[in-house]
Amino acid sequence: MYLRCLNTLSAGGLRTVSSGSLAKRFHLNSAQIRKDLAYFGEFGVRGVGYDVHALRDHLTKILGLDRKHNVGIIGSGRLGTALAHYYGFDGANFEIGALFDSDPNKIGKTIGDVKVFDIKDFSSIAKRDNIEVAVIAVPAADAQNVLDLVVDAGIRAVMNFAPVPLKVIDDVKLKTVDLTTSLESLAYYLASDANGKNPKPNSTRHRKRI
Amino acid sequence: MYLRCLNTLSAGGLRTVSSGSLAKRFHLNSAQIRKDLAYFGEFGVRGVGYDVHALRDHLTKILGLDRKHNVGIIGSGRLGTALAHYYGFDGANFEIGALFDSDPNKIGKTIGDVKVFDIKDFSSIAKRDNIEVAVIAVPAADAQNVLDLVVDAGIRAVMNFAPVPLKVIDDVKLKTVDLTTSLESLAYYLASDANGKNPKPNSTRHRKRI
DNA sequence: TGATGTGAAGCGGTTCACAGCC
DNA sequence: GGCTGTGAACCGCTTCACATCA
């Protein structure tokens, strides 16, 4: 997020920022900014602030965005293909190397520039194309199997869009984006809003013990 | 998430669960479960546990999922249409009432069962079709304008997929899902992994003051 | 002077541990 | 005996406040 802020500032021609001005500009807290940045090193100059370009370069390197990552998407349904396009465009940091599916009607097709492979060939294709990140965009019922498969193939970083909690070994990073509960949380807001506005649980309750 | 767990258990024919068994089954903490549920009322029976069906009904009501919500999606690009299908299928809780776009080539088309309207007509269509939730799936540069527009039209709950921090008035609920930073966080994991495995920042640093 | 880097305090959410109840 | 509901302890992250330094 800081990286995105810095890119905005850089595009505006700014050479230097203080944590205070950064905070004001992007509705953040200046102490938080300093703590976050100091965690990785001493990038600032007292009395001056941070050099926009130098800081951006530092963060880019820290985040591992100074080189391209190949991504494989499992599930070439609507969500999978939409993600393929989304991440394909995006920055130059990620490249969608391959799509995978188990549906014979889809295998062999090309979506955008990306070929759809048989999920059975995941391991060999992943090795051949140096795929480091897997994106799971399959039905919930298949997600755990797919996860196990990509982990077995040596993948260490997985993004999961299936709305199920998945189990994974410790040294694999799993990031789940749950589009269903995200939307449901909005329904909760509307519901609690319709009633008593405030969180409102438990106005009159409980024989309290003294 | 609890609701999903309960549905699974219910499908398995279970009538009653304790926080302990629920925790074990879904890799959660039992005290957390009890605290969460107790926040909304006393749903359990000591010595027994929770009634699966009754608890599910309670949670469904609390989350506002006991009635259908109409959703409008702004942006009929690939992500917007993918989301329209995703949420259209899903449960019976949400219904995609309309898509909106500013591109004349898209306005008037029908995607799935959903018509694409001119974004200029958002307010009137939203009122006519009783749309309560807006999903923003437009380019980052347009997101704030779209947000302001839907809020002006009386929408109180917004889900944003554009990778920008947006400003919104207090009594509107804004939920941002940032697909870009989600993926970038995986790159960071791979990068820190490649180096020293551990979070590893600052091994040798700082003249400490005494 | 002005801004960083950072101990210390504060705060919200999580976990422990147990009294209370079935 | 078994499990809930909950005060108390705990823990990590956020914010404050200030010593430090260009």
Short mmCIF file of C-alpha atoms (C1' of nucleotides) in Angstrom, two decimals:
data_model
loop_
_atom_site.label_atom_id
_atom_site.label_comp_id
_atom_site.label_asym_id
_atom_site.label_seq_id
_atom_site.Cartn_x
_atom_site.Cartn_y
_atom_site.Cartn_z
CA MET A 1 0.00 0.00 0.00
CA TYR A 2 2.87 2.34 0.81
CA LEU A 3 4.35 1.38 -2.51
CA ARG A 4 1.22 2.50 -4.26
CA CYS A 5 1.24 5.78 -2.35
CA LEU A 6 4.85 6.37 -3.27
CA ASN A 7 4.13 5.71 -6.93
CA THR A 8 1.37 8.29 -6.81
CA LEU A 9 3.67 10.83 -5.20
CA SER A 10 6.47 10.04 -7.62
CA ALA A 11 4.13 10.52 -10.56
CA GLY A 12 3.35 13.92 -9.07
CA GLY A 13 7.05 14.79 -9.16
CA LEU A 14 7.64 14.78 -5.42
CA ARG A 15 11.20 13.95 -4.33
CA THR A 16 10.77 13.73 -0.59
CA VAL A 17 8.01 12.98 1.94
CA SER A 18 7.72 13.14 5.68
CA SER A 19 5.65 10.58 7.55
CA GLY A 20 3.36 13.44 8.55
CA SER A 21 2.59 14.58 5.02
CA LEU A 22 2.21 11.01 3.83
CA ALA A 23 -0.25 10.39 6.65
CA LYS A 24 -2.28 13.46 5.85
CA ARG A 25 -2.35 12.75 2.14
CA PHE A 26 -3.54 9.14 2.46
CA HIS A 27 -5.48 9.19 5.73
CA LEU A 28 -2.97 7.23 7.72
CA ASN A 29 -1.23 7.62 11.07
CA SER A 30 2.28 9.04 10.96
CA ALA A 31 3.60 6.95 13.85
CA GLN A 32 2.33 3.83 12.15
CA ILE A 33 4.18 4.75 8.99
CA ARG A 34 7.44 5.30 10.84
CA LYS A 35 7.11 2.05 12.78
CA ASP A 36 6.33 0.09 9.65
CA LEU A 37 9.24 1.48 7.70
CA ALA A 38 11.72 1.35 10.58
CA TYR A 39 10.96 -2.34 10.88
CA PHE A 40 12.93 -2.93 7.71
CA GLY A 41 15.73 -0.45 8.22
CA GLU A 42 16.50 3.23 8.64
CA PHE A 43 15.27 4.75 5.42
CA GLY A 44 14.54 8.25 6.62
CA VAL A 45 16.59 11.33 7.35
CA ARG A 46 15.78 13.24 10.54
CA GLY A 47 14.55 16.72 9.92
CA VAL A 48 13.88 15.89 6.28
CA GLY A 49 11.83 12.78 5.69
CA TYR A 50 12.04 9.95 3.21
CA ASP A 51 13.39 10.02 -0.31
CA VAL A 52 10.49 8.94 -2.49
CA HIS A 53 12.50 7.10 -5.11
CA ALA A 54 14.91 5.42 -2.75
CA LEU A 55 12.12 4.29 -0.46
CA ARG A 56 10.12 2.96 -3.35
CA ASP A 57 13.10 0.96 -4.53
CA HIS A 58 13.66 -0.41 -1.06
CA LEU A 59 10.05 -1.48 -0.65
CA THR A 60 9.95 -2.98 -4.12
CA LYS A 61 12.91 -5.14 -3.24
CA ILE A 62 11.60 -6.06 0.20
CA LEU A 63 8.27 -7.14 -1.28
CA GLY A 64 10.05 -9.21 -3.88
CA LEU A 65 8.53 -7.16 -6.68
CA ASP A 66 11.85 -6.45 -8.35
CA ARG A 67 11.44 -9.55 -10.46
CA LYS A 68 8.63 -11.24 -12.34
CA HIS A 69 6.68 -14.10 -10.78
CA ASN A 70 4.96 -16.76 -12.83
CA VAL A 71 1.47 -17.62 -11.70
CA GLY A 72 -0.64 -20.67 -12.45
CA ILE A 73 -4.40 -20.48 -12.07
CA ILE A 74 -6.31 -23.67 -11.35
CA GLY A 75 -9.90 -23.51 -12.56
CA SER A 76 -10.65 -21.96 -15.91
CA GLY A 77 -14.23 -21.05 -15.08
CA ARG A 78 -15.47 -17.51 -15.12
CA LEU A 79 -13.62 -16.49 -11.98
CA GLY A 80 -10.39 -18.12 -13.08
CA THR A 81 -10.42 -16.49 -16.48
CA ALA A 82 -11.37 -13.13 -15.02
CA LEU A 83 -8.43 -13.38 -12.63
CA ALA A 84 -6.15 -14.41 -15.47
CA HIS A 85 -7.00 -11.23 -17.31
CA TYR A 86 -6.91 -9.10 -14.17
CA TYR A 87 -3.47 -10.23 -13.12
CA GLY A 88 -2.25 -10.43 -16.69
CA PHE A 89 -2.84 -6.75 -17.27
CA ASP A 90 -1.95 -5.38 -13.89
CA GLY A 91 1.66 -4.48 -13.30
CA ALA A 92 4.63 -6.19 -14.87
CA ASN A 93 5.25 -8.07 -11.62
CA PHE A 94 3.13 -11.11 -12.28
CA GLU A 95 2.69 -13.17 -15.36
CA ILE A 96 -0.02 -15.75 -15.81
CA GLY A 97 1.91 -18.68 -17.18
CA ALA A 98 -0.84 -21.26 -17.39
CA LEU A 99 -4.41 -22.18 -16.60
CA PHE A 100 -5.37 -25.63 -15.39
CA ASP A 101 -8.64 -27.52 -15.46
CA SER A 102 -10.01 -31.03 -15.27
CA ASP A 103 -12.74 -30.48 -17.86
CA PRO A 104 -11.72 -32.10 -21.19
CA ASN A 105 -13.76 -29.45 -23.02
CA LYS A 106 -11.55 -26.73 -21.64
CA ILE A 107 -8.16 -28.42 -21.73
CA GLY A 108 -6.20 -27.35 -24.77
CA LYS A 109 -8.12 -24.13 -25.28
CA THR A 110 -6.40 -20.78 -25.13
CA ILE A 111 -7.86 -17.97 -23.03
CA GLY A 112 -6.34 -14.63 -23.80
CA ASP A 113 -2.75 -15.66 -24.37
CA VAL A 114 -2.84 -18.40 -21.82
CA LYS A 115 -3.17 -22.08 -22.55
CA VAL A 116 -5.38 -24.37 -20.48
CA PHE A 117 -3.59 -27.53 -19.34
CA ASP A 118 -4.82 -30.71 -17.73
CA ILE A 119 -4.59 -30.37 -13.96
CA LYS A 120 -2.95 -33.80 -13.97
CA ASP A 121 0.05 -32.20 -15.64
CA PHE A 122 0.37 -29.45 -13.09
CA SER A 123 3.60 -30.65 -11.59
CA SER A 124 5.50 -30.98 -14.85
CA ILE A 125 4.17 -27.74 -16.36
CA ALA A 126 4.87 -25.85 -13.12
CA LYS A 127 8.46 -27.03 -13.15
CA ARG A 128 8.90 -26.39 -16.86
CA ASP A 129 7.50 -22.86 -16.66
CA ASN A 130 8.91 -22.04 -13.26
CA ILE A 131 5.51 -21.33 -11.70
CA GLU A 132 5.91 -20.08 -8.14
CA VAL A 133 2.40 -19.01 -7.22
CA ALA A 134 -0.83 -20.99 -7.55
CA VAL A 135 -4.28 -19.40 -7.59
CA ILE A 136 -7.15 -21.72 -6.69
CA ALA A 137 -10.38 -20.80 -8.46
CA VAL A 138 -12.26 -24.10 -8.32
CA PRO A 139 -15.48 -25.12 -6.53
CA ALA A 140 -15.22 -25.35 -2.75
CA ALA A 141 -15.52 -29.12 -2.78
CA ASP A 142 -12.36 -29.51 -4.88
CA ALA A 143 -10.22 -26.86 -3.24
CA GLN A 144 -8.45 -28.99 -0.63
CA ASN A 145 -7.50 -31.61 -3.23
CA VAL A 146 -6.13 -28.96 -5.54
CA LEU A 147 -4.20 -27.37 -2.70
CA ASP A 148 -2.60 -30.67 -1.75
CA LEU A 149 -1.71 -31.25 -5.36
CA VAL A 150 0.03 -27.92 -5.90
CA VAL A 151 1.87 -28.20 -2.59
CA ASP A 152 3.07 -31.64 -3.60
CA ALA A 153 4.33 -30.09 -6.82
CA GLY A 154 6.54 -27.78 -4.78
CA ILE A 155 4.47 -24.59 -4.80
CA ARG A 156 5.12 -22.45 -1.70
CA ALA A 157 2.64 -19.62 -2.19
CA VAL A 158 -1.06 -20.13 -2.82
CA MET A 159 -3.99 -17.81 -3.17
CA ASN A 160 -7.38 -19.42 -2.59
CA PHE A 161 -10.73 -18.08 -3.78
CA ALA A 162 -12.79 -21.11 -2.73
CA PRO A 163 -14.94 -20.30 0.30
CA VAL A 164 -13.60 -23.02 2.58
CA PRO A 165 -10.96 -23.02 5.28
CA LEU A 166 -8.07 -25.12 3.99
CA LYS A 167 -5.34 -26.96 5.82
CA VAL A 168 -1.78 -26.47 4.71
CA ILE A 169 1.67 -27.31 6.05
CA ASP A 170 3.57 -24.61 7.83
CA ASP A 171 6.12 -23.53 5.27
CA VAL A 172 3.54 -22.87 2.58
CA LYS A 173 1.88 -19.47 2.54
CA LEU A 174 -1.85 -19.66 1.95
CA LYS A 175 -3.90 -16.53 1.43
CA THR A 176 -7.66 -17.01 1.21
CA VAL A 177 -9.92 -14.35 -0.25
CA ASP A 178 -13.47 -15.23 0.64
CA LEU A 179 -15.79 -13.38 -1.70
CA THR A 180 -18.85 -14.90 -0.08
CA THR A 181 -18.28 -13.85 3.54
CA SER A 182 -17.10 -10.46 2.33
CA LEU A 183 -20.50 -9.86 0.84
CA GLU A 184 -22.30 -11.38 3.82
CA SER A 185 -20.58 -8.98 6.16
CA LEU A 186 -22.33 -6.20 4.27
CA ALA A 187 -25.67 -7.91 4.83
CA TYR A 188 -24.89 -7.93 8.54
CA TYR A 189 -24.21 -4.24 8.47
CA LEU A 190 -27.55 -3.59 6.78
CA ALA A 191 -29.34 -5.86 9.24
CA SER A 192 -27.87 -4.35 12.39
CA ASP A 193 -28.44 -0.96 10.88
CA ALA A 194 -32.12 -1.68 10.26
CA ASN A 195 -32.58 -2.64 13.90
CA GLY A 196 -30.79 -0.55 16.48
CA LYS A 197 -28.06 1.05 14.33
CA ASN A 198 -25.30 0.32 16.85
CA PRO A 199 -23.71 -3.09 17.15
CA LYS A 200 -26.65 -3.43 19.56
CA PRO A 201 -26.24 -6.99 20.78
CA ASN A 202 -27.45 -7.64 24.29
CA SER A 203 -29.15 -4.59 25.59
CA THR A 204 -31.14 -6.36 28.28
CA ARG A 205 -29.58 -9.64 29.32
CA HIS A 206 -28.06 -11.85 31.84
CA ARG A 207 -28.59 -12.15 35.50
CA LYS A 208 -25.16 -10.76 36.35
CA ARG A 209 -23.35 -12.27 39.23
CA ILE A 210 -21.99 -9.80 41.75
CA MET B 1 -17.93 -18.82 8.75
CA TYR B 2 -19.70 -20.47 11.67
CA LEU B 3 -22.79 -20.53 9.52
CA ARG B 4 -20.93 -22.49 6.90
CA CYS B 5 -19.60 -24.91 9.50
CA LEU B 6 -23.11 -25.42 10.85
CA ASN B 7 -24.47 -26.12 7.40
CA THR B 8 -21.82 -28.76 6.92
CA LEU B 9 -22.67 -30.38 10.24
CA SER B 10 -26.37 -30.17 9.55
CA ALA B 11 -25.88 -31.85 6.19
CA GLY B 12 -24.11 -34.61 8.09
CA GLY B 13 -27.20 -35.08 10.23
CA LEU B 14 -25.75 -33.74 13.47
CA ARG B 15 -28.28 -32.22 15.90
CA THR B 16 -25.98 -30.80 18.55
CA VAL B 17 -22.39 -29.52 18.81
CA SER B 18 -20.17 -28.41 21.64
CA SER B 19 -17.68 -25.61 21.17
CA GLY B 20 -14.95 -28.18 21.71
CA SER B 21 -16.02 -30.51 18.93
CA LEU B 22 -16.68 -27.60 16.61
CA ALA B 23 -13.19 -26.30 17.33
CA LYS B 24 -11.59 -29.64 16.67
CA ARG B 25 -13.54 -30.24 13.48
CA PHE B 26 -12.72 -26.87 11.89
CA HIS B 27 -9.37 -26.00 13.45
CA LEU B 28 -10.65 -23.23 15.67
CA ASN B 29 -10.31 -22.30 19.33
CA SER B 30 -13.22 -23.32 21.55
CA ALA B 31 -13.03 -20.26 23.81
CA GLN B 32 -13.15 -18.04 20.75
CA ILE B 33 -16.28 -19.79 19.55
CA ARG B 34 -18.03 -19.36 22.89
CA LYS B 35 -17.06 -15.70 23.13
CA ASP B 36 -18.23 -15.00 19.61
CA LEU B 37 -21.58 -16.69 20.07
CA ALA B 38 -22.18 -15.35 23.58
CA TYR B 39 -21.74 -11.86 22.19
CA PHE B 40 -25.15 -12.18 20.53
CA GLY B 41 -26.99 -14.09 23.23
CA GLU B 42 -27.06 -17.31 25.21
CA PHE B 43 -27.54 -19.92 22.54
CA GLY B 44 -25.94 -22.88 24.28
CA VAL B 45 -27.00 -25.29 26.98
CA ARG B 46 -24.43 -26.08 29.67
CA GLY B 47 -23.38 -29.65 29.74
CA VAL B 48 -24.81 -30.20 26.27
CA GLY B 49 -23.66 -27.69 23.68
CA TYR B 50 -25.45 -25.85 20.88
CA ASP B 51 -28.44 -26.99 18.86
CA VAL B 52 -27.20 -27.00 15.29
CA HIS B 53 -30.46 -25.97 13.64
CA ALA B 54 -31.44 -23.36 16.19
CA LEU B 55 -28.00 -21.81 16.15
CA ARG B 56 -27.96 -21.74 12.39
CA ASP B 57 -31.31 -19.97 12.34
CA HIS B 58 -30.10 -17.46 14.91
CA LEU B 59 -26.94 -16.67 12.98
CA THR B 60 -28.81 -16.45 9.70
CA LYS B 61 -31.08 -13.84 11.20
CA ILE B 62 -28.26 -11.94 12.90
CA LEU B 63 -26.32 -11.76 9.64
CA GLY B 64 -29.39 -10.55 7.81
CA LEU B 65 -29.34 -13.56 5.53
CA ASP B 66 -32.96 -14.46 6.18
CA ARG B 67 -34.01 -12.33 3.24
CA LYS B 68 -32.75 -11.68 -0.25
CA HIS B 69 -30.58 -8.67 -1.01
CA ASN B 70 -30.45 -7.06 -4.41
CA VAL B 71 -26.98 -6.21 -5.64
CA GLY B 72 -25.87 -3.82 -8.35
CA ILE B 73 -22.47 -4.23 -9.93
CA ILE B 74 -20.77 -1.22 -11.45
CA GLY B 75 -18.35 -2.14 -14.19
CA SER B 76 -19.28 -4.81 -16.70
CA GLY B 77 -15.72 -5.73 -17.59
CA ARG B 78 -14.35 -9.18 -17.02
CA LEU B 79 -14.19 -8.88 -13.27
CA GLY B 80 -17.67 -7.40 -13.02
CA THR B 81 -19.24 -10.09 -15.16
CA ALA B 82 -17.35 -12.84 -13.35
CA LEU B 83 -18.62 -11.49 -10.03
CA ALA B 84 -22.14 -11.27 -11.44
CA HIS B 85 -22.06 -14.96 -12.23
CA TYR B 86 -20.30 -15.86 -9.00
CA TYR B 87 -22.80 -14.09 -6.78
CA GLY B 88 -25.71 -15.00 -9.01
CA PHE B 89 -25.14 -18.71 -8.50
CA ASP B 90 -24.01 -18.73 -4.92
CA GLY B 91 -26.69 -19.03 -2.31
CA ALA B 92 -30.19 -17.67 -2.57
CA ASN B 93 -29.21 -14.74 -0.36
CA PHE B 94 -28.05 -12.34 -3.00
CA GLU B 95 -29.47 -11.50 -6.35
CA ILE B 96 -27.64 -9.52 -8.97
CA GLY B 97 -30.28 -7.05 -10.04
CA ALA B 98 -28.31 -4.99 -12.51
CA LEU B 99 -24.96 -4.22 -14.06
CA PHE B 100 -23.86 -0.67 -14.80
CA ASP B 101 -21.31 0.74 -17.18
CA SER B 102 -20.41 3.94 -18.94
CA ASP B 103 -19.37 2.28 -22.21
CA PRO B 104 -22.10 2.74 -24.86
CA ASN B 105 -21.06 -0.56 -26.44
CA LYS B 106 -21.97 -2.42 -23.28
CA ILE B 107 -25.07 -0.53 -22.17
CA GLY B 108 -28.21 -2.38 -23.19
CA LYS B 109 -26.52 -5.74 -23.46
CA THR B 110 -27.56 -8.66 -21.29
CA ILE B 111 -24.94 -10.70 -19.45
CA GLY B 112 -26.32 -13.94 -18.12
CA ASP B 113 -29.76 -12.81 -17.05
CA VAL B 114 -28.61 -9.38 -16.04
CA LYS B 115 -29.09 -6.22 -18.04
CA VAL B 116 -26.36 -3.60 -18.35
CA PHE B 117 -27.60 -0.09 -17.62
CA ASP B 118 -26.06 3.33 -18.09
CA ILE B 119 -24.26 4.31 -14.90
CA LYS B 120 -26.02 7.68 -15.23
CA ASP B 121 -29.28 5.91 -14.46
CA PHE B 122 -27.94 4.24 -11.34
CA SER B 123 -30.03 6.21 -8.90
CA SER B 124 -33.36 5.58 -10.60
CA ILE B 125 -32.69 1.91 -11.34
CA ALA B 126 -31.43 1.32 -7.80
CA LYS B 127 -34.60 2.78 -6.38
CA ARG B 128 -36.83 0.95 -8.83
CA ASP B 129 -35.19 -2.44 -8.19
CA ASN B 130 -34.54 -1.87 -4.50
CA ILE B 131 -30.78 -2.34 -4.81
CA GLU B 132 -29.14 -2.26 -1.38
CA VAL B 133 -25.58 -3.29 -2.12
CA ALA B 134 -23.21 -1.86 -4.73
CA VAL B 135 -20.14 -3.70 -5.99
CA ILE B 136 -17.46 -1.52 -7.56
CA ALA B 137 -15.54 -3.30 -10.30
CA VAL B 138 -14.19 -0.36 -12.28
CA PRO B 139 -10.63 0.88 -12.89
CA ALA B 140 -8.92 2.43 -9.87
CA ALA B 141 -9.06 5.90 -11.34
CA ASP B 142 -12.86 5.86 -11.50
CA ALA B 143 -13.58 4.16 -8.20
CA GLN B 144 -13.95 7.22 -5.98
CA ASN B 145 -16.36 8.87 -8.42
CA VAL B 146 -18.45 5.73 -8.61
CA LEU B 147 -18.47 5.41 -4.84
CA ASP B 148 -19.66 8.98 -4.40
CA LEU B 149 -22.36 8.37 -6.98
CA VAL B 150 -23.78 5.24 -5.35
CA VAL B 151 -23.66 6.82 -1.90
CA ASP B 152 -25.54 9.83 -3.24
CA ALA B 153 -28.11 7.39 -4.59
CA GLY B 154 -28.70 6.16 -1.05
CA ILE B 155 -26.66 2.95 -1.05
CA ARG B 156 -25.39 2.10 2.43
CA ALA B 157 -23.26 -0.97 1.74
CA VAL B 158 -20.48 -1.07 -0.84
CA MET B 159 -17.95 -3.65 -1.84
CA ASN B 160 -14.92 -2.29 -3.67
CA PHE B 161 -12.55 -4.26 -5.88
CA ALA B 162 -10.57 -1.29 -7.15
CA PRO B 163 -7.07 -1.22 -5.61
CA VAL B 164 -7.32 2.23 -4.06
CA PRO B 165 -8.16 3.42 -0.57
CA LEU B 166 -11.49 5.24 -0.83
CA LYS B 167 -13.06 7.86 1.40
CA VAL B 168 -16.61 7.37 2.53
CA ILE B 169 -18.94 8.96 5.07
CA ASP B 170 -19.37 7.22 8.39
CA ASP B 171 -22.73 5.59 8.06
CA VAL B 172 -21.89 3.80 4.84
CA LYS B 173 -20.15 0.43 5.11
CA LEU B 174 -17.30 0.04 2.65
CA LYS B 175 -15.52 -3.27 2.24
CA THR B 176 -12.48 -3.27 -0.01
CA VAL B 177 -11.05 -6.46 -1.44
CA ASP B 178 -7.65 -5.69 -2.87
CA LEU B 179 -6.70 -8.45 -5.27
CA THR B 180 -3.41 -6.75 -6.09
CA THR B 181 -1.93 -6.47 -2.59
CA SER B 182 -3.22 -9.95 -1.78
CA LEU B 183 -1.04 -11.35 -4.50
CA GLU B 184 1.86 -9.08 -3.62
CA SER B 185 1.86 -10.36 -0.07
CA LEU B 186 2.66 -13.78 -1.52
CA ALA B 187 5.61 -12.32 -3.39
CA TYR B 188 6.88 -10.95 -0.09
CA TYR B 189 6.61 -14.38 1.46
CA LEU B 190 8.64 -15.88 -1.36
CA ALA B 191 11.22 -13.09 -1.14
CA SER B 192 11.77 -13.29 2.61
CA ASP B 193 11.79 -17.04 2.27
CA ALA B 194 14.50 -16.94 -0.36
CA ASN B 195 16.69 -14.84 1.89
CA GLY B 196 16.76 -15.74 5.54
CA LYS B 197 13.52 -17.73 5.83
CA ASN B 198 12.41 -15.89 8.98
CA PRO B 199 10.82 -12.46 8.84
CA LYS B 200 14.51 -11.61 9.10
CA PRO B 201 14.48 -7.83 9.08
CA ASN B 202 17.27 -6.16 10.97
CA SER B 203 19.70 -8.74 12.12
CA THR B 204 22.60 -6.35 12.60
CA ARG B 205 21.55 -2.79 13.14
CA HIS B 206 21.45 0.35 15.10
CA ARG B 207 23.82 1.89 17.50
CA LYS B 208 21.56 1.34 20.48
CA ARG B 209 21.45 4.00 23.09
CA ILE B 210 21.93 2.81 26.67
"C1'" DT C 1 14.07 23.65 13.80
"C1'" DG C 2 11.79 19.69 12.08
"C1'" DA C 3 11.39 15.06 11.32
"C1'" DT C 4 12.93 10.30 12.43
"C1'" DG C 5 13.23 6.11 15.38
"C1'" DT C 6 11.55 4.02 19.39
"C1'" DG C 7 10.47 3.06 24.44
"C1'" DA C 8 6.16 3.21 26.91
"C1'" DA C 9 1.31 3.34 27.25
"C1'" DG C 10 -2.97 2.10 25.36
"C1'" DC C 11 -6.26 -0.77 23.22
"C1'" DG C 12 -8.82 -4.47 21.13
"C1'" DG C 13 -9.00 -9.01 20.29
"C1'" DT C 14 -7.61 -13.87 21.89
"C1'" DT C 15 -6.84 -17.40 25.23
"C1'" DC C 16 -6.96 -19.21 29.89
"C1'" DA C 17 -9.25 -20.91 33.61
"C1'" DC C 18 -13.03 -21.58 36.32
"C1'" DA C 19 -17.59 -20.61 38.46
"C1'" DG C 20 -22.13 -21.86 37.34
"C1'" DC C 21 -25.53 -24.63 35.39
"C1'" DC C 22 -27.74 -28.80 33.05
"C1'" DG D 1 -19.44 -35.17 34.43
"C1'" DG D 2 -19.58 -32.04 30.81
"C1'" DC D 3 -20.05 -27.82 28.65
"C1'" DT D 4 -21.31 -22.95 28.62
"C1'" DG D 5 -20.49 -18.07 29.73
"C1'" DT D 6 -17.16 -14.89 31.29
"C1'" DG D 7 -13.66 -12.33 34.35
"C1'" DA D 8 -8.83 -12.06 34.13
"C1'" DA D 9 -4.53 -12.59 31.95
"C1'" DC D 10 -2.24 -12.30 27.83
"C1'" DC D 11 -0.57 -10.74 23.44
"C1'" DG D 12 0.29 -8.13 19.40
"C1'" DC D 13 -0.56 -4.15 17.14
"C1'" DT D 14 -1.39 0.99 17.35
"C1'" DT D 15 -0.67 5.44 19.15
"C1'" DC D 16 1.72 8.65 22.10
"C1'" DA D 17 5.49 11.21 23.38
"C1'" DC D 18 10.04 12.36 23.31
"C1'" DA D 19 15.10 11.76 22.96
"C1'" DT D 20 17.99 12.07 19.02
"C1'" DC D 21 20.00 13.77 15.20
"C1'" DA D 22 20.66 16.16 10.17
#
